[in-house]
GROMACS .gro file of C-alpha atoms in nm:
model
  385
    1UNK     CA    1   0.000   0.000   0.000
    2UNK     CA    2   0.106   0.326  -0.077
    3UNK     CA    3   0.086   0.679   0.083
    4UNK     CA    4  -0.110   0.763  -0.201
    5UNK     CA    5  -0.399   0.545  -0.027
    6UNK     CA    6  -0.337   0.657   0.309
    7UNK     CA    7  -0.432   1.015   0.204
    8UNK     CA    8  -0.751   0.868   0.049
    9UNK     CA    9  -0.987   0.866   0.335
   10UNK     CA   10  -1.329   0.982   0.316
   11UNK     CA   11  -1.472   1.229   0.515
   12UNK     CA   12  -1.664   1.098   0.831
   13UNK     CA   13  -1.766   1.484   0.950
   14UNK     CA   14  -2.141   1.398   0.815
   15UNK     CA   15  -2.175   1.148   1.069
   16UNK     CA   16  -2.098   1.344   1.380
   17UNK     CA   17  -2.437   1.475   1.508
   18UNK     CA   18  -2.538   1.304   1.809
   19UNK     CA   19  -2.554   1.477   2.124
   20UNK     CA   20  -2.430   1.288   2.421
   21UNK     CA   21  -2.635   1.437   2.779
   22UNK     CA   22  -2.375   1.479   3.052
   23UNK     CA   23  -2.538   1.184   3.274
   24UNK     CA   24  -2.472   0.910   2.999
   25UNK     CA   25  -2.103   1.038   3.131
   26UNK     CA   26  -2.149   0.945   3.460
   27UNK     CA   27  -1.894   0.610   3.446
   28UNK     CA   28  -1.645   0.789   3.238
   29UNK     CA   29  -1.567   1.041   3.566
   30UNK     CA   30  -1.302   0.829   3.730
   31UNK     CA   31  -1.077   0.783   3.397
   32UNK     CA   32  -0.806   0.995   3.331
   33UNK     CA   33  -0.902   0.996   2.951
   34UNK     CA   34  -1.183   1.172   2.776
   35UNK     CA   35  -1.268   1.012   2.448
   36UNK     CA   36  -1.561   1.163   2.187
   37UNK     CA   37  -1.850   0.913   2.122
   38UNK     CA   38  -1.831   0.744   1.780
   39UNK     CA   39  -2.083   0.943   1.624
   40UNK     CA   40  -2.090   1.271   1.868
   41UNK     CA   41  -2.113   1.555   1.733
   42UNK     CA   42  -1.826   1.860   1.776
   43UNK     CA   43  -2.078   2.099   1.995
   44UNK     CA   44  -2.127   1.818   2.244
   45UNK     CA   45  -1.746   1.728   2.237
   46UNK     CA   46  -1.653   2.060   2.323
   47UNK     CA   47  -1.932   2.149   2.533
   48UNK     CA   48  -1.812   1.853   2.752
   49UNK     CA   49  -1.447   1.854   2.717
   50UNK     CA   50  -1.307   2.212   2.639
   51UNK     CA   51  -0.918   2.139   2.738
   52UNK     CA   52  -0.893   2.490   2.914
   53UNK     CA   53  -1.166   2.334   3.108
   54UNK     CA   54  -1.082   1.973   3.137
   55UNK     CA   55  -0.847   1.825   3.456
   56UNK     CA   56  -0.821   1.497   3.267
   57UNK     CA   57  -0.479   1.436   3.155
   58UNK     CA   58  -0.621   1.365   2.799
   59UNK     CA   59  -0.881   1.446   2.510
   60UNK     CA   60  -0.877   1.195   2.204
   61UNK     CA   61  -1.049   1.125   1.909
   62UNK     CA   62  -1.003   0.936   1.604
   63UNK     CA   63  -1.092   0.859   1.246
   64UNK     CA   64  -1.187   0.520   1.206
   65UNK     CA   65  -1.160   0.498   0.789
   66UNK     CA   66  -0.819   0.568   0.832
   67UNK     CA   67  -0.722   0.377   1.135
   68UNK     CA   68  -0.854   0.079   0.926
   69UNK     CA   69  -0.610   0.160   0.637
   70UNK     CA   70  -0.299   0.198   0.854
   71UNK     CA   71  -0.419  -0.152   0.978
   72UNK     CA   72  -0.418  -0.289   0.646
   73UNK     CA   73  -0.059  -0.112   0.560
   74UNK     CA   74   0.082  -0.247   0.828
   75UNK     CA   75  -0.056  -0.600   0.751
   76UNK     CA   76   0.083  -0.564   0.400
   77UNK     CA   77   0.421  -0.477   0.506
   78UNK     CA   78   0.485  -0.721   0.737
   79UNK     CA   79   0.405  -0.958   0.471
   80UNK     CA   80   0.634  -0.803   0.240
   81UNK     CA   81   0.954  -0.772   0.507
   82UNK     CA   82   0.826  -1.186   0.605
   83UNK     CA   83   0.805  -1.051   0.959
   84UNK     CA   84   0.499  -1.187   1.225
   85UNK     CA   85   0.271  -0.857   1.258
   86UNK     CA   86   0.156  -1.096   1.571
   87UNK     CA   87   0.499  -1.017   1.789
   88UNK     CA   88   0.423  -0.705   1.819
   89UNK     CA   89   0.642  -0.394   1.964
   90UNK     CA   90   0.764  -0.622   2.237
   91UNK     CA   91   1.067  -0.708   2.029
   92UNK     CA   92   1.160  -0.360   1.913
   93UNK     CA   93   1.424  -0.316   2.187
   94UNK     CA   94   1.531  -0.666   2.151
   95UNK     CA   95   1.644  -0.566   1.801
   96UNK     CA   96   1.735  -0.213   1.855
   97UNK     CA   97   2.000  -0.390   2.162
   98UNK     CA   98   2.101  -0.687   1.906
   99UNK     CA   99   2.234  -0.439   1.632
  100UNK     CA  100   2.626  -0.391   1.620
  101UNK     CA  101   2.616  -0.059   1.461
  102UNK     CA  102   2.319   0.156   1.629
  103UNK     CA  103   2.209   0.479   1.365
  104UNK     CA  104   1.923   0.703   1.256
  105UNK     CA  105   1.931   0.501   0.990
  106UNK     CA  106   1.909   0.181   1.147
  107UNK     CA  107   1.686   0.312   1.382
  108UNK     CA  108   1.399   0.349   1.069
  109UNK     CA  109   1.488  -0.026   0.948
  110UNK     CA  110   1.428  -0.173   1.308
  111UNK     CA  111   1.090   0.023   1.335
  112UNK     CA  112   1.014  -0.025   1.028
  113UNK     CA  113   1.077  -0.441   1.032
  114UNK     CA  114   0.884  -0.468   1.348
  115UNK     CA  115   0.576  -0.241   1.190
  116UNK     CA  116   0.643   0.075   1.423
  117UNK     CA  117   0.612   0.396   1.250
  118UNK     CA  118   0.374   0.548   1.493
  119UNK     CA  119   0.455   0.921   1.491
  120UNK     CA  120   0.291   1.253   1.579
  121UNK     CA  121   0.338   1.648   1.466
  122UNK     CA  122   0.359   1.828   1.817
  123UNK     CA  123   0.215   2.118   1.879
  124UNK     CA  124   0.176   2.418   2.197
  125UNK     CA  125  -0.081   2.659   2.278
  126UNK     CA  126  -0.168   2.923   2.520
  127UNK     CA  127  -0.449   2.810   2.719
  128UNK     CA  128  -0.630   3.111   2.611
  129UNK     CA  129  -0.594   2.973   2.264
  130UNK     CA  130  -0.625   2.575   2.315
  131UNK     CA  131  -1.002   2.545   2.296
  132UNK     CA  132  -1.056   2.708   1.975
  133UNK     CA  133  -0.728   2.574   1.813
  134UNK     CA  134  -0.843   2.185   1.889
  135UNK     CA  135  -1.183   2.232   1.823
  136UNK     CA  136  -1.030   2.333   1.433
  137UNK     CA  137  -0.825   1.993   1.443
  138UNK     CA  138  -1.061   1.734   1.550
  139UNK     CA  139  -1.325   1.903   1.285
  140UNK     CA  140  -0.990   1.855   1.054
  141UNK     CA  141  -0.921   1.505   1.188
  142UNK     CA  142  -1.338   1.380   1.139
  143UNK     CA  143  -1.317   1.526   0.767
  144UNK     CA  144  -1.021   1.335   0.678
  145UNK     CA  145  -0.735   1.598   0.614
  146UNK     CA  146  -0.532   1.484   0.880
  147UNK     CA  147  -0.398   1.134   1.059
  148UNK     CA  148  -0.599   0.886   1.231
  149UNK     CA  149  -0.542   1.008   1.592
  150UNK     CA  150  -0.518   1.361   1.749
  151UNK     CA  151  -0.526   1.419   2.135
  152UNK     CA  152  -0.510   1.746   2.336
  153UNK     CA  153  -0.337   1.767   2.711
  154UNK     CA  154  -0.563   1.903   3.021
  155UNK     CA  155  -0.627   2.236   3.194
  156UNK     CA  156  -0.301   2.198   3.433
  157UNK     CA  157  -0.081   2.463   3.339
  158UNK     CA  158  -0.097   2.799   3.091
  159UNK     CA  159   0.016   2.562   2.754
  160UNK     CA  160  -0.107   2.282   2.628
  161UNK     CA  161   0.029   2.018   2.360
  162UNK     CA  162  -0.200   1.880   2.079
  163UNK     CA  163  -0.034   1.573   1.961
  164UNK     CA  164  -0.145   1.496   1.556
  165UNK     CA  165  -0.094   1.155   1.503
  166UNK     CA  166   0.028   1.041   1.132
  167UNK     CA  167   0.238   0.714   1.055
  168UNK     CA  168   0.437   0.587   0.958
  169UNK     CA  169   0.670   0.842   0.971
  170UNK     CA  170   0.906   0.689   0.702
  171UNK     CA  171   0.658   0.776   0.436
  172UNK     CA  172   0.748   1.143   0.426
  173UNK     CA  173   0.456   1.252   0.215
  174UNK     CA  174   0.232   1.161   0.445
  175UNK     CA  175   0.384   1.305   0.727
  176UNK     CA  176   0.414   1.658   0.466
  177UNK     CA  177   0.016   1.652   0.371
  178UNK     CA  178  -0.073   1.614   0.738
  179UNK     CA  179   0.131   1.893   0.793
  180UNK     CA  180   0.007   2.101   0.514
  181UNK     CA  181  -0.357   2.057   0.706
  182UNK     CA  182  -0.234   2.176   1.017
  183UNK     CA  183  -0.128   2.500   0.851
  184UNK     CA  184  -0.407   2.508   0.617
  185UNK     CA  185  -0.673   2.374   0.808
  186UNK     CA  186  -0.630   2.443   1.175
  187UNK     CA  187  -0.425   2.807   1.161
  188UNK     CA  188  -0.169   2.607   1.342
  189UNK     CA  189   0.154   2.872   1.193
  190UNK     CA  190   0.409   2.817   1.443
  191UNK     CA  191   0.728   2.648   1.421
  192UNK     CA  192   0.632   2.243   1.474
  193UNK     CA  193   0.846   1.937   1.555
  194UNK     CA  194   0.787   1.565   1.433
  195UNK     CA  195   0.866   1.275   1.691
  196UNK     CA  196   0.858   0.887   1.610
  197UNK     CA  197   0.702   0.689   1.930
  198UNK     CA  198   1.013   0.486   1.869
  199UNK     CA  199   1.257   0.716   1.990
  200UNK     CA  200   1.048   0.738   2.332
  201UNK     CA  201   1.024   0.348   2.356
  202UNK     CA  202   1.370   0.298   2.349
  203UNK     CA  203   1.436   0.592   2.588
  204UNK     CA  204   1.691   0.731   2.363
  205UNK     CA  205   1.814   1.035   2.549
  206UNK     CA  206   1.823   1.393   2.387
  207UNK     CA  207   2.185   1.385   2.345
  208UNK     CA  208   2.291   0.988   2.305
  209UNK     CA  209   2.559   0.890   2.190
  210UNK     CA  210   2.430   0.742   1.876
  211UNK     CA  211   2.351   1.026   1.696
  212UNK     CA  212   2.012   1.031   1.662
  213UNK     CA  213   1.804   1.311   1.711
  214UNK     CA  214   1.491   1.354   1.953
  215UNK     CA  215   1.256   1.453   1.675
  216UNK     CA  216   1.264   1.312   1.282
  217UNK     CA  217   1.147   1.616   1.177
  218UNK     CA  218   1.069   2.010   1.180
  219UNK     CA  219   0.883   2.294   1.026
  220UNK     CA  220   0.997   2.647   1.031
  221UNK     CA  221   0.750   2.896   1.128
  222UNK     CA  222   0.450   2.899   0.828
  223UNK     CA  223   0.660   2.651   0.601
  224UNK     CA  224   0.509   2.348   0.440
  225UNK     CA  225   0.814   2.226   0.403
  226UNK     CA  226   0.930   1.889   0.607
  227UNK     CA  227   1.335   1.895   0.713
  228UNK     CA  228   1.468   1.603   0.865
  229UNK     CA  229   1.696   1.702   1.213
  230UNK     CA  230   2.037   1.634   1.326
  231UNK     CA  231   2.195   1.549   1.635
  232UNK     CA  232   2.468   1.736   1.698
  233UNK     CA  233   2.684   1.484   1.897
  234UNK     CA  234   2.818   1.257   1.665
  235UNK     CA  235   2.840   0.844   1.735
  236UNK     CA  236   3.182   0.799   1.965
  237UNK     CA  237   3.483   0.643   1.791
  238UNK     CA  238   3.655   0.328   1.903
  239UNK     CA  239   3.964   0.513   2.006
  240UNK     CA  240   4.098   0.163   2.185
  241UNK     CA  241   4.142   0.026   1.800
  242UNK     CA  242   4.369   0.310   1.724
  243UNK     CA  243   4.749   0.336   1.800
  244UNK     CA  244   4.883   0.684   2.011
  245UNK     CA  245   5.069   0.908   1.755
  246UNK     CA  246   5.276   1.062   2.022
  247UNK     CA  247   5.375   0.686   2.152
  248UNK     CA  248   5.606   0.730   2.486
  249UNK     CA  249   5.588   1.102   2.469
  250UNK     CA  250   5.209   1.036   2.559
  251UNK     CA  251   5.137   1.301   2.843
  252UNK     CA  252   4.821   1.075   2.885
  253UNK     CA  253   5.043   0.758   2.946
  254UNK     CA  254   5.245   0.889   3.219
  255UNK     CA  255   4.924   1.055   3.377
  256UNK     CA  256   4.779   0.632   3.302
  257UNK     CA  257   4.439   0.730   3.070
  258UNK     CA  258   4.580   0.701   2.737
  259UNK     CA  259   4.238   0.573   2.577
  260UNK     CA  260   4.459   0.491   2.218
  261UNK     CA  261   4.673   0.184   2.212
  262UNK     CA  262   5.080   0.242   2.298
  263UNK     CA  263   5.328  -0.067   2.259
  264UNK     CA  264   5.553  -0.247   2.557
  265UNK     CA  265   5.866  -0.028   2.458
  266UNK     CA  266   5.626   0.313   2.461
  267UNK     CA  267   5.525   0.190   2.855
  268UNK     CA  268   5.876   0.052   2.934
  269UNK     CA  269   6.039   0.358   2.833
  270UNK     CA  270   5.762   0.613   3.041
  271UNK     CA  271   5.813   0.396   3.367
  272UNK     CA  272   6.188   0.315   3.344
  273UNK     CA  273   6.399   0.443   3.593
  274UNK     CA  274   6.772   0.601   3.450
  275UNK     CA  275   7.020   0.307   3.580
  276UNK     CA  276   7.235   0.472   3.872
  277UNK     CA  277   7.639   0.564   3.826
  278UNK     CA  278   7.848   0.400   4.006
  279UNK     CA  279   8.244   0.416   4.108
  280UNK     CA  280   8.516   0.135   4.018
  281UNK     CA  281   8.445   0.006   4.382
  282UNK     CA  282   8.068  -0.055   4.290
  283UNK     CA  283   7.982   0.252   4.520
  284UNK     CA  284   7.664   0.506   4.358
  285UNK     CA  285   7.839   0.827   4.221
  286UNK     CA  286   7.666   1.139   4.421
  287UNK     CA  287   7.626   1.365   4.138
  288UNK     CA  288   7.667   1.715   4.274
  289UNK     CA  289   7.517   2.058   4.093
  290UNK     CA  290   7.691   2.386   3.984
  291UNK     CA  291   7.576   2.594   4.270
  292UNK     CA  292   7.841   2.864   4.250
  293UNK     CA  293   8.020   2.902   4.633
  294UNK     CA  294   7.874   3.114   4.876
  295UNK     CA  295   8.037   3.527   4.854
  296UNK     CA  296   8.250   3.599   5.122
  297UNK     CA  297   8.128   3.994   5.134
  298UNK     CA  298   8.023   4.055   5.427
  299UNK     CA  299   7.664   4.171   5.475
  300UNK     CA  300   7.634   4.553   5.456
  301UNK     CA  301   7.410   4.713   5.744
  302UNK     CA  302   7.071   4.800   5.647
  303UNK     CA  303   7.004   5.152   5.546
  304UNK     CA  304   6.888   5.431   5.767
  305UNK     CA  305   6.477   5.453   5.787
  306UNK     CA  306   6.318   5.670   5.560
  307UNK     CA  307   6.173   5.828   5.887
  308UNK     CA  308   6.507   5.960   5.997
  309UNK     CA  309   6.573   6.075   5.637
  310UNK     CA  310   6.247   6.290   5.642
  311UNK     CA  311   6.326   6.382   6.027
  312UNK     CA  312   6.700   6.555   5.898
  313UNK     CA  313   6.582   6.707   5.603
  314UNK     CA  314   6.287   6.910   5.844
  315UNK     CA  315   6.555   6.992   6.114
  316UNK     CA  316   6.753   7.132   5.823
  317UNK     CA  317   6.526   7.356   5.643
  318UNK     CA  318   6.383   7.476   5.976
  319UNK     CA  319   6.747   7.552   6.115
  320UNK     CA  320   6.704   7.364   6.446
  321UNK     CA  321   6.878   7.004   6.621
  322UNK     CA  322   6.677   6.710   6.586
  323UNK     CA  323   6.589   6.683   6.886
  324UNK     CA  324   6.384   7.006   6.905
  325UNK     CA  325   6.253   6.907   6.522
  326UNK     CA  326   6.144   6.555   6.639
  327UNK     CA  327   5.934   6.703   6.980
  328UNK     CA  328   5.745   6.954   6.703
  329UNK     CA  329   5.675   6.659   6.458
  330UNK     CA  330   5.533   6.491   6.759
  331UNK     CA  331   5.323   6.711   6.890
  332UNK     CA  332   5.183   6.783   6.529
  333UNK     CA  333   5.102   6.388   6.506
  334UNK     CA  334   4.919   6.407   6.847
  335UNK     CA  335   4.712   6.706   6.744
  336UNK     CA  336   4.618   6.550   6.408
  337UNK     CA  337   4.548   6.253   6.578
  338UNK     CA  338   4.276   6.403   6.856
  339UNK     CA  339   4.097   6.573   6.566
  340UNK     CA  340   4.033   6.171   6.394
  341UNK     CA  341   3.905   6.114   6.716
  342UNK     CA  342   3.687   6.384   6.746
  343UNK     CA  343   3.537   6.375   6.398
  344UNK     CA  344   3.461   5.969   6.475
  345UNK     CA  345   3.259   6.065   6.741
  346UNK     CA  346   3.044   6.333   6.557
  347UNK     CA  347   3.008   6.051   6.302
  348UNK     CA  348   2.865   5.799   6.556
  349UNK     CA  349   2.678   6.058   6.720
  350UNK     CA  350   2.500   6.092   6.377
  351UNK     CA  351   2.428   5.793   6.335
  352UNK     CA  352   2.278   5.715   6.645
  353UNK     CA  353   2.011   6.013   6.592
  354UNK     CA  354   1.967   5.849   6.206
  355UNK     CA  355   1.899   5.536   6.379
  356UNK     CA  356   1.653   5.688   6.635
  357UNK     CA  357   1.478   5.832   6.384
  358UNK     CA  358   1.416   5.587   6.138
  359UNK     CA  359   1.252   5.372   6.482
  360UNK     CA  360   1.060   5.661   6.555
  361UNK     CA  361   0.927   5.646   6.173
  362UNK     CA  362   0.867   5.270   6.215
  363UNK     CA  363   0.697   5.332   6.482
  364UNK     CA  364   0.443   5.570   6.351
  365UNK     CA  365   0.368   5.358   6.057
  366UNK     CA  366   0.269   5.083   6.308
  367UNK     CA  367   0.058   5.273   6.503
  368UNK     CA  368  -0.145   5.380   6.194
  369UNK     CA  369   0.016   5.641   6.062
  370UNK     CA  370   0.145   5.685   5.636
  371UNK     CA  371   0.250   5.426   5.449
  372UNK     CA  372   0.430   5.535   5.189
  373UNK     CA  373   0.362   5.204   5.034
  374UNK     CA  374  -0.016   5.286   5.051
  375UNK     CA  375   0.060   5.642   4.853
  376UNK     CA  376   0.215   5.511   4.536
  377UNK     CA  377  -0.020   5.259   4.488
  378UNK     CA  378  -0.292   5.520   4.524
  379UNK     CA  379  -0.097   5.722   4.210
  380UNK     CA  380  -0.055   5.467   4.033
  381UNK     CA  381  -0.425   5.369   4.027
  382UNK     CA  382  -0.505   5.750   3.986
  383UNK     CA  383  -0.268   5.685   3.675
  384UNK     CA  384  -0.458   5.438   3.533
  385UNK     CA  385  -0.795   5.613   3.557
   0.00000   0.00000   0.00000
């Protein structure tokens, strides 16, 4: 079968009409799924599970014309690829953990042999926006212009994610039409990401080491065209195959985490010890340095402070002994040194009064008095007016 005759399912929107009352509900309440009735109609859908409105983790609904064709695609291919549709997805990581050489590529050929190309377009909304947004795709989904699944998440946060189911996602024009619907159909214009259910049943983390990417596929903001993503991180070499270049000059060898393969001489020669000298009577040769003999000058006295420097020059160009120079430096030093004094005390004494203050303030403001608080929110409300 070909994705020519997945995208030919007829419209089922003409059925949708009944109205379900909310009591014929009443034994759906405990279930953490909403589901629409096979033949309700979208006002009674929405009326009873509006997502902005809705605690249950999910809302789905489904077109059965095409379900049945994917069912019948499936069948076919298994068939073709002589695989058991019967085993089911049980074996997928089975043959994902058999493979030698693990790729994107191989990746598609393992889902693909074990008929799992399950896949959905992913898309979030505002909560202010979700209700009117998925009412657009499930009309979309009932008239046949998209998949055969789409599902909406519940009111628990401000965004929600519509999932738009389409497989299998190796048939790229399928996965492009149902995309062209979402932009045509739904107003859905934002930039949108492709995942294959694969990826997520193999727990393939974002960045693994295989190089496969999270999603298959993107959209750019209002483009109908599909791109197929990257992962950045590329698969890891088998460095341990590979011989060092730098052999025993291998900082990485002497440190011991040389991941590259090094020979017995490259080790011998990084852990050898040099052999020690020794004298005709078999005694180890001492070798001594160059250290140049210690100078027999004798250590000159230090030089005079720079204190008594500054002390003679003052005595000098004031024409006195310095002894009567030194009494007038002191007394300068003590009179310089009870007006620091003096000035930290006005300085505390200010900021004891600051500090008074400010209680008294608090004080006031306790007991009922302004709040300055209360005054800027009254101009900024007079503001608004």
């Amino acid at each position: 079968m070909s994705s020519a005759m997945l995208a030919s399912a007829p419209s089922e929107l003409d059925r949708h009409t009944e109205t379900i009352p909310e009591e014929a509900r009443a034994d759906e309440s405990e279930d953490t799924w909403a589901c629409a009735g096979a033949d309700e109609s979208l006002e009674s859908f929405m009326n009873a599970f509006a997502p902005s409105k809705t605690s249950k983790a999910w809302i789905s609904t489904q077109h059965d014309g095409r379900k049945a064709l994917l069912s019948k695609y499936y069948t076919e291919l298994a068939a073709a690829e002589g695989e058991d549709e019967s085993e089911g997805m049980g074996d997928i990581q089975s043959a994902w953990d058999a493979l030698e050489t693990k790729t994107a590529e191989a990746l598609t050929a393992t889902l693909k042999k074990q008929g799992n190309g399950r896949g959905k377009w992913m898309i979030f909304v505002p909560a202010s926006e979700v209700d009117d947004v998925w009412a657009r795709v499930v009309r979309a989904l009932w008239d046949g212009k998209l998949g055969h699944t789409a599902k909406v998440s519940g009111s628990k946060g401000d965004s929600h994610v519509i999932y738009a189911y389409v497989d299998p996602f190796w048939e790229v024009a399928e996965v492009e039409r149902v995309l062209a619907a979402l932009r045509e159909e739904c107003g859905v214009e934002d930039a949108i990401k492709y995942k294959a259910d694969g990826v997520t049943l193999l727990n393939l983390p974002r960045d693994n080491e295989y190089g496969i990417p999270p999603s298959l596929y993107a959209a750019a903001r209002g483009s109908h065209i599909v791109t197929a993503q990257t992962n950045k991180r590329a698969p890891k070499e088998d460095t341990k195959q590979q011989w060092c270049k730098n052999g025993s000059n291998c900082k990485h060898l002497k440190a011991g985490r040389c991941s590259y393969l090094h020979s017995e001489e490259d080790r011998e020669a990084v852990w050898r010890k040099p052999e020690p000298e020794v004298d005709a009577d078999g005694m180890m040769v001492q070798k001594r340095g160059t250290r140049a003999a210690p100078s027999s000058k004798l250590v000159e006295a230090p030089k005079e402070k720079t204190s008594k420097k500054a002390l003679g020059g003052f005595a000098a160009l004031a024409g006195m002994d310095d002894d009567d120079a030194e009494a007038i430096l002191q007394k300068k030093l003590r009179k310089a040194k009870k007006k620091a004094e003096k000035k930290a005390k006005e300085e505390a004494l200010a900021a004891q009064e600051s500090a008074a203050s400010f209680e008294a303030l608090k004080a006031s403001i306790a007991a009922g008095g302004t709040n300055w608080g209360d005054e800027e929110e009254e101009e900024e409300a007079a503001k608004e007016v």
